Amino acid sequence: MGVTINRYLILLIFSFITVFKVTSCAPKVKNGYSKERGFEGNISLSGAFALYPLAVIWSEDFKKIHPNVRFNISAGGAGKGIADVLTGMVDIGLVSRDLHAQEIKKGAVPIVVAKDAVICTLNPGNPNYKALLKRGLTQEELAGIFVSRKFKTWNQIDSQFTADPINVYVRSDAAGAAETWAKFFGHKQEDLQGVGIFGDPGIAQAIKDDVFGIGFNNINYVYNLKTNKVFDRIDVLPLDLNKNGQIEADEQFYGSLSDLTEAVATGRYPVPPARELTFVTRNKTESLLLKEFISFVLQKQAQSQLLKNGYVPLTETLINKELKKL
């Protein structure tokens, strides 16, 4: 009996020593980095539909350099991104609107990573389609559609239009696109009136299915990146910026994705609905892995992905400003 106990004791001691050696010799990972393996760990992101495609592209490029890093990325609207990062559900919130004072008070730190725009959308099957492209709509007329509901039929805007109904589609989820579109009229998302639809893809599909529909979308859900043109059954309703009842040459920049992103970059398309897109962390991040990833998306190579994917890159001055936040 004593021999058996001694054998078990010896085995137990040997096992302990083995485990101790393995754990003590293993590379130490601090905040996602070790000298032996480089950057490794998990990065989770959630939020704005506008930033989701770009986050996926950047994550894939980052993994080519750092293969031991894994990403979990989901889209659910800017409101979800903010909520998730402030509650610690994710490392980075994808946000496509200005932060609210209470969010900053709770520790939200925004880092601008790109620019894009929200655009008014309609169905090319609308009987007023050609006239609308020539005439456009003013900021006040659009407010009369999306906020006050002053205009419920197209001919209430202009007698040359038909008496068909204006079917308005807005976002049902807390969304940066909706907040930015409402801000264009001096309002908040809650003031927008219409049929609530979840997500950017949802509104785009609603417009494609309704010839009398009008809505708003992020650029990437209207333009086909491969053709540089708009998708079938959806188009952009031009903004009559000088309010003269016609779209003139300096207001016509919707013919291609390249034309529109250039207009956003040069300020010809107004802010809002042009906007900054941000990565939001909870307080200033101390994670070496997160700092490396955010720095990566602000570098020249990552920023060079923007224009061909429907976004506008940051200026060198703004990049340097955002890097200082890290």
mmCIF file of C-alpha atoms in Angstrom:
data_model
loop_
_atom_site.group_PDB
_atom_site.id
_atom_site.type_symbol
_atom_site.label_atom_id
_atom_site.label_comp_id
_atom_site.label_asym_id
_atom_site.label_seq_id
_atom_site.Cartn_x
_atom_site.Cartn_y
_atom_site.Cartn_z
ATOM 1 C CA MET A 1 0.000 0.000 0.000
ATOM 2 C CA GLY A 2 2.829 2.363 0.921
ATOM 3 C CA VAL A 3 4.620 1.607 -2.349
ATOM 4 C CA THR A 4 1.456 2.447 -4.310
ATOM 5 C CA ILE A 5 1.026 5.750 -2.472
ATOM 6 C CA ASN A 6 4.662 6.662 -3.091
ATOM 7 C CA ARG A 7 4.267 5.941 -6.804
ATOM 8 C CA TYR A 8 1.203 8.207 -7.004
ATOM 9 C CA LEU A 9 3.073 10.877 -5.071
ATOM 10 C CA ILE A 10 6.036 10.676 -7.427
ATOM 11 C CA LEU A 11 3.741 10.900 -10.466
ATOM 12 C CA LEU A 12 1.924 13.888 -8.952
ATOM 13 C CA ILE A 13 5.175 15.731 -8.256
ATOM 14 C CA PHE A 14 6.476 14.949 -11.754
ATOM 15 C CA SER A 15 3.245 16.223 -13.321
ATOM 16 C CA PHE A 16 3.430 19.436 -11.298
ATOM 17 C CA ILE A 17 7.040 20.027 -12.343
ATOM 18 C CA THR A 18 6.155 19.384 -16.008
ATOM 19 C CA VAL A 19 3.228 21.817 -15.939
ATOM 20 C CA PHE A 20 5.358 24.400 -14.143
ATOM 21 C CA LYS A 21 8.073 24.125 -16.805
ATOM 22 C CA VAL A 22 5.589 24.420 -19.667
ATOM 23 C CA THR A 23 3.796 27.445 -18.232
ATOM 24 C CA SER A 24 6.938 29.197 -17.079
ATOM 25 C CA CYS A 25 8.632 28.743 -20.464
ATOM 26 C CA ALA A 26 5.578 29.751 -22.559
ATOM 27 C CA PRO A 27 5.831 33.179 -24.202
ATOM 28 C CA LYS A 28 4.089 35.870 -22.208
ATOM 29 C CA VAL A 29 1.413 37.802 -24.066
ATOM 30 C CA LYS A 30 0.761 41.295 -22.778
ATOM 31 C CA ASN A 31 -2.068 43.235 -24.370
ATOM 32 C CA GLY A 32 -1.929 41.088 -27.500
ATOM 33 C CA TYR A 33 1.830 41.055 -28.119
ATOM 34 C CA SER A 34 4.771 38.806 -27.354
ATOM 35 C CA LYS A 35 8.350 38.877 -28.639
ATOM 36 C CA GLU A 36 8.126 35.240 -29.647
ATOM 37 C CA ARG A 37 4.870 35.305 -31.609
ATOM 38 C CA GLY A 38 4.308 38.986 -32.343
ATOM 39 C CA PHE A 39 0.754 40.281 -32.294
ATOM 40 C CA GLU A 40 -1.927 37.726 -31.450
ATOM 41 C CA GLY A 41 -5.386 37.518 -29.944
ATOM 42 C CA ASN A 42 -8.948 38.487 -30.801
ATOM 43 C CA ILE A 43 -10.399 41.798 -31.947
ATOM 44 C CA SER A 44 -14.172 42.240 -31.942
ATOM 45 C CA LEU A 45 -16.019 45.023 -33.761
ATOM 46 C CA SER A 46 -19.708 45.818 -34.255
ATOM 47 C CA GLY A 47 -21.864 48.682 -35.425
ATOM 48 C CA ALA A 48 -22.474 50.821 -38.489
ATOM 49 C CA PHE A 49 -23.423 49.203 -41.790
ATOM 50 C CA ALA A 50 -21.428 51.996 -43.460
ATOM 51 C CA LEU A 51 -18.157 50.858 -41.888
ATOM 52 C CA TYR A 52 -18.752 47.115 -41.900
ATOM 53 C CA PRO A 53 -17.429 46.392 -45.461
ATOM 54 C CA LEU A 54 -14.325 48.489 -44.799
ATOM 55 C CA ALA A 55 -13.668 46.816 -41.447
ATOM 56 C CA VAL A 56 -13.780 43.419 -43.165
ATOM 57 C CA ILE A 57 -11.261 44.521 -45.827
ATOM 58 C CA TRP A 58 -8.886 46.001 -43.243
ATOM 59 C CA SER A 59 -9.113 42.921 -41.006
ATOM 60 C CA GLU A 60 -8.197 40.608 -43.888
ATOM 61 C CA ASP A 61 -5.195 42.765 -44.815
ATOM 62 C CA PHE A 62 -4.092 42.957 -41.173
ATOM 63 C CA LYS A 63 -4.248 39.155 -40.794
ATOM 64 C CA LYS A 64 -1.880 38.754 -43.751
ATOM 65 C CA ILE A 65 0.756 40.547 -41.688
ATOM 66 C CA HIS A 66 -0.287 39.149 -38.303
ATOM 67 C CA PRO A 67 -1.718 35.643 -38.879
ATOM 68 C CA ASN A 68 -2.219 34.957 -35.162
ATOM 69 C CA VAL A 69 -4.904 37.650 -34.881
ATOM 70 C CA ARG A 70 -8.590 36.737 -35.229
ATOM 71 C CA PHE A 71 -11.510 39.083 -35.892
ATOM 72 C CA ASN A 72 -15.202 38.977 -35.053
ATOM 73 C CA ILE A 73 -17.082 41.671 -37.016
ATOM 74 C CA SER A 74 -20.834 42.278 -37.104
ATOM 75 C CA ALA A 75 -23.119 44.994 -38.502
ATOM 76 C CA GLY A 76 -26.173 46.187 -36.608
ATOM 77 C CA GLY A 77 -26.191 49.981 -36.792
ATOM 78 C CA ALA A 78 -24.132 52.699 -35.124
ATOM 79 C CA GLY A 79 -26.336 52.624 -32.026
ATOM 80 C CA LYS A 80 -25.517 48.974 -31.441
ATOM 81 C CA GLY A 81 -21.825 49.659 -31.976
ATOM 82 C CA ILE A 82 -21.819 52.368 -29.323
ATOM 83 C CA ALA A 83 -23.806 50.240 -26.867
ATOM 84 C CA ASP A 84 -21.601 47.195 -27.440
ATOM 85 C CA VAL A 85 -18.302 48.998 -26.909
ATOM 86 C CA LEU A 86 -19.474 50.920 -23.826
ATOM 87 C CA THR A 87 -20.708 47.710 -22.181
ATOM 88 C CA GLY A 88 -17.512 45.840 -23.033
ATOM 89 C CA MET A 89 -19.184 43.480 -25.501
ATOM 90 C CA VAL A 90 -16.707 44.445 -28.240
ATOM 91 C CA ASP A 91 -13.313 46.122 -28.486
ATOM 92 C CA ILE A 92 -14.276 48.627 -31.192
ATOM 93 C CA GLY A 93 -17.608 50.207 -32.053
ATOM 94 C CA LEU A 94 -18.154 51.105 -35.713
ATOM 95 C CA VAL A 95 -19.834 54.514 -35.658
ATOM 96 C CA SER A 96 -21.071 56.700 -38.510
ATOM 97 C CA ARG A 97 -22.395 59.725 -36.627
ATOM 98 C CA ASP A 98 -21.265 62.310 -34.095
ATOM 99 C CA LEU A 99 -21.025 61.025 -30.541
ATOM 100 C CA HIS A 100 -23.514 62.275 -27.975
ATOM 101 C CA ALA A 101 -22.313 64.082 -24.851
ATOM 102 C CA GLN A 102 -23.462 61.260 -22.560
ATOM 103 C CA GLU A 103 -21.543 58.702 -24.645
ATOM 104 C CA ILE A 104 -18.332 60.689 -24.307
ATOM 105 C CA LYS A 105 -19.014 61.024 -20.573
ATOM 106 C CA LYS A 106 -19.234 57.234 -20.353
ATOM 107 C CA GLY A 107 -15.772 56.920 -21.880
ATOM 108 C CA ALA A 108 -16.362 56.727 -25.641
ATOM 109 C CA VAL A 109 -13.242 57.768 -27.557
ATOM 110 C CA PRO A 110 -13.733 58.302 -31.339
ATOM 111 C CA ILE A 111 -10.930 57.880 -33.853
ATOM 112 C CA VAL A 112 -11.779 59.008 -37.395
ATOM 113 C CA VAL A 113 -10.771 56.350 -39.950
ATOM 114 C CA ALA A 114 -12.571 57.403 -43.163
ATOM 115 C CA LYS A 115 -15.219 59.662 -44.698
ATOM 116 C CA ASP A 116 -18.332 58.947 -46.733
ATOM 117 C CA ALA A 117 -21.825 60.342 -47.287
ATOM 118 C CA VAL A 118 -25.513 59.584 -46.960
ATOM 119 C CA ILE A 119 -27.423 60.070 -50.216
ATOM 120 C CA CYS A 120 -31.113 60.366 -51.069
ATOM 121 C CA THR A 121 -32.360 57.370 -53.049
ATOM 122 C CA LEU A 122 -35.296 56.631 -55.328
ATOM 123 C CA ASN A 123 -36.489 54.018 -57.804
ATOM 124 C CA PRO A 124 -35.756 54.666 -61.536
ATOM 125 C CA GLY A 125 -39.242 53.322 -62.267
ATOM 126 C CA ASN A 126 -40.770 56.406 -60.639
ATOM 127 C CA PRO A 127 -42.902 58.186 -63.300
ATOM 128 C CA ASN A 128 -41.196 61.449 -62.271
ATOM 129 C CA TYR A 129 -37.689 59.991 -62.466
ATOM 130 C CA LYS A 130 -36.324 61.997 -65.418
ATOM 131 C CA ALA A 131 -37.851 65.240 -64.176
ATOM 132 C CA LEU A 132 -36.425 64.665 -60.682
ATOM 133 C CA LEU A 133 -32.929 64.101 -62.054
ATOM 134 C CA LYS A 134 -33.125 67.418 -63.932
ATOM 135 C CA ARG A 135 -34.777 69.370 -61.125
ATOM 136 C CA GLY A 136 -33.497 67.757 -57.944
ATOM 137 C CA LEU A 137 -34.969 68.592 -54.551
ATOM 138 C CA THR A 138 -33.897 71.272 -52.107
ATOM 139 C CA GLN A 139 -33.046 70.753 -48.464
ATOM 140 C CA GLU A 140 -36.381 72.332 -47.487
ATOM 141 C CA GLU A 141 -38.363 70.130 -49.876
ATOM 142 C CA LEU A 142 -36.685 67.013 -48.526
ATOM 143 C CA ALA A 143 -37.461 68.147 -44.980
ATOM 144 C CA GLY A 144 -41.078 68.430 -46.109
ATOM 145 C CA ILE A 145 -40.925 64.772 -47.118
ATOM 146 C CA PHE A 146 -38.896 63.223 -44.308
ATOM 147 C CA VAL A 147 -39.692 65.407 -41.280
ATOM 148 C CA SER A 148 -42.925 67.421 -41.474
ATOM 149 C CA ARG A 149 -44.658 65.170 -44.064
ATOM 150 C CA LYS A 150 -45.868 68.345 -45.740
ATOM 151 C CA PHE A 151 -45.580 66.585 -49.092
ATOM 152 C CA LYS A 152 -47.434 63.296 -49.395
ATOM 153 C CA THR A 153 -47.810 63.193 -53.178
ATOM 154 C CA TRP A 154 -45.225 64.138 -55.777
ATOM 155 C CA ASN A 155 -47.303 66.914 -57.342
ATOM 156 C CA GLN A 156 -47.496 68.683 -53.981
ATOM 157 C CA ILE A 157 -43.798 69.459 -54.469
ATOM 158 C CA ASP A 158 -44.094 70.562 -58.088
ATOM 159 C CA SER A 159 -47.159 70.650 -60.342
ATOM 160 C CA GLN A 160 -45.176 69.029 -63.177
ATOM 161 C CA PHE A 161 -44.985 65.819 -61.133
ATOM 162 C CA THR A 162 -47.688 63.145 -60.993
ATOM 163 C CA ALA A 163 -50.215 62.810 -58.182
ATOM 164 C CA ASP A 164 -48.775 59.475 -57.124
ATOM 165 C CA PRO A 165 -47.956 58.938 -53.434
ATOM 166 C CA ILE A 166 -44.515 59.573 -51.914
ATOM 167 C CA ASN A 167 -43.679 56.414 -49.984
ATOM 168 C CA VAL A 168 -41.028 57.323 -47.417
ATOM 169 C CA TYR A 169 -38.606 54.793 -45.939
ATOM 170 C CA VAL A 170 -36.471 55.499 -42.870
ATOM 171 C CA ARG A 171 -34.322 53.399 -40.536
ATOM 172 C CA SER A 172 -35.979 51.497 -37.696
ATOM 173 C CA ASP A 173 -32.646 50.847 -35.945
ATOM 174 C CA ALA A 174 -30.461 53.430 -34.228
ATOM 175 C CA ALA A 175 -28.336 54.333 -37.226
ATOM 176 C CA GLY A 176 -25.602 56.771 -38.109
ATOM 177 C CA ALA A 177 -27.052 57.212 -41.596
ATOM 178 C CA ALA A 178 -30.430 58.213 -40.156
ATOM 179 C CA GLU A 179 -28.855 60.523 -37.569
ATOM 180 C CA THR A 180 -26.750 62.185 -40.282
ATOM 181 C CA TRP A 181 -29.680 62.513 -42.693
ATOM 182 C CA ALA A 182 -31.820 64.079 -39.957
ATOM 183 C CA LYS A 183 -28.974 66.434 -39.021
ATOM 184 C CA PHE A 184 -29.033 67.722 -42.616
ATOM 185 C CA PHE A 185 -32.462 69.180 -41.716
ATOM 186 C CA GLY A 186 -31.453 70.304 -38.223
ATOM 187 C CA HIS A 187 -33.267 67.371 -36.574
ATOM 188 C CA LYS A 188 -32.600 64.038 -34.882
ATOM 189 C CA GLN A 189 -33.323 60.530 -36.114
ATOM 190 C CA GLU A 190 -36.460 60.344 -33.967
ATOM 191 C CA ASP A 191 -37.957 63.201 -36.006
ATOM 192 C CA LEU A 192 -37.796 61.313 -39.315
ATOM 193 C CA GLN A 193 -41.195 60.113 -40.544
ATOM 194 C CA GLY A 194 -41.864 57.082 -42.716
ATOM 195 C CA VAL A 195 -41.913 53.305 -42.786
ATOM 196 C CA GLY A 196 -39.169 51.992 -40.533
ATOM 197 C CA ILE A 197 -36.800 49.499 -42.164
ATOM 198 C CA PHE A 198 -33.878 47.737 -40.462
ATOM 199 C CA GLY A 199 -30.447 48.346 -41.896
ATOM 200 C CA ASP A 200 -28.970 49.866 -45.019
ATOM 201 C CA PRO A 201 -29.590 46.746 -47.134
ATOM 202 C CA GLY A 202 -33.222 46.802 -46.003
ATOM 203 C CA ILE A 203 -33.883 50.371 -47.157
ATOM 204 C CA ALA A 204 -32.056 49.770 -50.452
ATOM 205 C CA GLN A 205 -34.260 46.744 -51.096
ATOM 206 C CA ALA A 206 -37.428 48.659 -50.159
ATOM 207 C CA ILE A 207 -36.553 51.349 -52.720
ATOM 208 C CA LYS A 208 -35.864 48.714 -55.387
ATOM 209 C CA ASP A 209 -39.276 47.178 -54.731
ATOM 210 C CA ASP A 210 -41.315 50.426 -54.706
ATOM 211 C CA VAL A 211 -41.439 52.758 -57.731
ATOM 212 C CA PHE A 212 -42.881 55.528 -55.538
ATOM 213 C CA GLY A 213 -40.338 55.021 -52.743
ATOM 214 C CA ILE A 214 -37.821 57.529 -51.431
ATOM 215 C CA GLY A 215 -35.183 56.899 -48.782
ATOM 216 C CA PHE A 216 -31.535 57.414 -47.892
ATOM 217 C CA ASN A 217 -28.535 55.120 -47.998
ATOM 218 C CA ASN A 218 -24.812 54.932 -47.513
ATOM 219 C CA ILE A 219 -22.899 55.132 -50.785
ATOM 220 C CA ASN A 220 -21.876 51.465 -50.828
ATOM 221 C CA TYR A 221 -25.456 50.235 -50.883
ATOM 222 C CA VAL A 222 -26.286 52.270 -53.995
ATOM 223 C CA TYR A 223 -23.175 52.026 -56.182
ATOM 224 C CA ASN A 224 -21.697 48.827 -57.574
ATOM 225 C CA LEU A 225 -17.971 48.835 -56.801
ATOM 226 C CA LYS A 226 -17.197 46.684 -59.842
ATOM 227 C CA THR A 227 -18.954 48.874 -62.411
ATOM 228 C CA ASN A 228 -18.564 52.257 -60.648
ATOM 229 C CA LYS A 229 -22.266 52.824 -61.427
ATOM 230 C CA VAL A 230 -25.481 52.523 -59.423
ATOM 231 C CA PHE A 231 -27.104 49.132 -58.918
ATOM 232 C CA ASP A 232 -30.218 48.185 -60.870
ATOM 233 C CA ARG A 233 -33.562 49.579 -59.634
ATOM 234 C CA ILE A 234 -32.028 52.243 -57.395
ATOM 235 C CA ASP A 235 -30.519 55.667 -58.079
ATOM 236 C CA VAL A 236 -29.557 58.919 -56.373
ATOM 237 C CA LEU A 237 -31.967 61.841 -56.161
ATOM 238 C CA PRO A 238 -29.766 64.959 -56.668
ATOM 239 C CA LEU A 239 -29.651 67.804 -54.150
ATOM 240 C CA ASP A 240 -30.606 71.225 -55.543
ATOM 241 C CA LEU A 241 -27.992 73.034 -53.484
ATOM 242 C CA ASN A 242 -28.483 76.530 -54.908
ATOM 243 C CA LYS A 243 -32.294 76.178 -54.804
ATOM 244 C CA ASN A 244 -32.871 77.379 -58.362
ATOM 245 C CA GLY A 245 -35.071 74.482 -59.430
ATOM 246 C CA GLN A 246 -32.545 72.715 -61.631
ATOM 247 C CA ILE A 247 -29.414 70.610 -61.277
ATOM 248 C CA GLU A 248 -26.562 72.566 -62.807
ATOM 249 C CA ALA A 249 -23.113 71.304 -63.808
ATOM 250 C CA ASP A 250 -21.484 72.019 -60.443
ATOM 251 C CA GLU A 251 -24.284 70.095 -58.670
ATOM 252 C CA GLN A 252 -24.107 67.064 -60.949
ATOM 253 C CA PHE A 253 -21.680 64.591 -59.414
ATOM 254 C CA TYR A 254 -23.754 61.425 -59.129
ATOM 255 C CA GLY A 255 -22.968 59.799 -62.493
ATOM 256 C CA SER A 256 -20.366 57.459 -61.020
ATOM 257 C CA LEU A 257 -18.973 56.395 -57.691
ATOM 258 C CA SER A 258 -15.714 58.190 -58.499
ATOM 259 C CA ASP A 259 -17.527 61.463 -59.210
ATOM 260 C CA LEU A 260 -19.430 61.313 -55.930
ATOM 261 C CA THR A 261 -16.465 60.425 -53.718
ATOM 262 C CA GLU A 262 -14.487 63.262 -55.317
ATOM 263 C CA ALA A 263 -17.358 65.657 -54.529
ATOM 264 C CA VAL A 264 -17.306 64.489 -50.913
ATOM 265 C CA ALA A 265 -13.513 64.853 -50.695
ATOM 266 C CA THR A 266 -13.549 68.397 -52.139
ATOM 267 C CA GLY A 267 -16.539 69.578 -50.103
ATOM 268 C CA ARG A 268 -18.871 70.043 -53.076
ATOM 269 C CA TYR A 269 -21.238 67.567 -51.451
ATOM 270 C CA PRO A 270 -22.356 69.197 -48.169
ATOM 271 C CA VAL A 271 -21.553 68.202 -44.580
ATOM 272 C CA PRO A 272 -23.933 66.792 -43.449
ATOM 273 C CA PRO A 273 -24.955 64.508 -45.122
ATOM 274 C CA ALA A 274 -21.255 63.857 -45.834
ATOM 275 C CA ARG A 275 -19.678 62.638 -42.588
ATOM 276 C CA GLU A 276 -16.747 61.121 -40.752
ATOM 277 C CA LEU A 277 -16.646 57.414 -39.915
ATOM 278 C CA THR A 278 -15.047 56.414 -36.624
ATOM 279 C CA PHE A 279 -13.673 53.545 -34.604
ATOM 280 C CA VAL A 280 -14.803 54.021 -31.011
ATOM 281 C CA THR A 281 -13.068 52.486 -28.004
ATOM 282 C CA ARG A 282 -14.067 52.550 -24.370
ATOM 283 C CA ASN A 283 -11.596 54.973 -22.821
ATOM 284 C CA LYS A 284 -8.113 55.299 -24.275
ATOM 285 C CA THR A 285 -7.072 51.767 -25.187
ATOM 286 C CA GLU A 286 -4.019 50.259 -23.517
ATOM 287 C CA SER A 287 -4.055 47.136 -25.696
ATOM 288 C CA LEU A 288 -0.964 46.967 -27.886
ATOM 289 C CA LEU A 289 -2.937 44.834 -30.349
ATOM 290 C CA LEU A 290 -5.767 47.353 -30.703
ATOM 291 C CA LYS A 291 -3.293 50.213 -31.041
ATOM 292 C CA GLU A 292 -1.479 48.332 -33.800
ATOM 293 C CA PHE A 293 -4.694 47.624 -35.709
ATOM 294 C CA ILE A 294 -6.018 51.189 -35.448
ATOM 295 C CA SER A 295 -2.616 52.563 -36.467
ATOM 296 C CA PHE A 296 -2.658 50.146 -39.409
ATOM 297 C CA VAL A 297 -5.978 51.468 -40.772
ATOM 298 C CA LEU A 298 -4.610 55.010 -40.630
ATOM 299 C CA GLN A 299 -1.511 54.178 -42.635
ATOM 300 C CA LYS A 300 -1.106 54.938 -46.343
ATOM 301 C CA GLN A 301 -1.614 51.348 -47.533
ATOM 302 C CA ALA A 302 -4.934 50.881 -45.705
ATOM 303 C CA GLN A 303 -6.160 54.356 -46.613
ATOM 304 C CA SER A 304 -5.399 53.598 -50.265
ATOM 305 C CA GLN A 305 -8.209 51.018 -50.158
ATOM 306 C CA LEU A 306 -10.836 53.685 -49.572
ATOM 307 C CA LEU A 307 -11.571 55.321 -52.911
ATOM 308 C CA LYS A 308 -11.977 52.079 -54.846
ATOM 309 C CA ASN A 309 -14.370 50.849 -52.159
ATOM 310 C CA GLY A 310 -16.607 53.918 -52.100
ATOM 311 C CA TYR A 311 -15.040 55.871 -49.241
ATOM 312 C CA VAL A 312 -12.949 59.018 -48.958
ATOM 313 C CA PRO A 313 -9.436 58.835 -47.418
ATOM 314 C CA LEU A 314 -8.295 61.168 -44.669
ATOM 315 C CA THR A 315 -5.883 64.035 -45.174
ATOM 316 C CA GLU A 316 -2.382 63.679 -43.736
ATOM 317 C CA THR A 317 -3.171 66.370 -41.175
ATOM 318 C CA LEU A 318 -6.252 64.522 -39.917
ATOM 319 C CA ILE A 319 -4.374 61.204 -39.849
ATOM 320 C CA ASN A 320 -1.663 62.698 -37.647
ATOM 321 C CA LYS A 321 -4.311 64.175 -35.369
ATOM 322 C CA GLU A 322 -6.032 60.811 -34.938
ATOM 323 C CA LEU A 323 -2.771 58.932 -34.374
ATOM 324 C CA LYS A 324 -2.030 61.181 -31.411
ATOM 325 C CA LYS A 325 -5.136 59.788 -29.696
ATOM 326 C CA LEU A 326 -3.351 56.433 -29.424
#
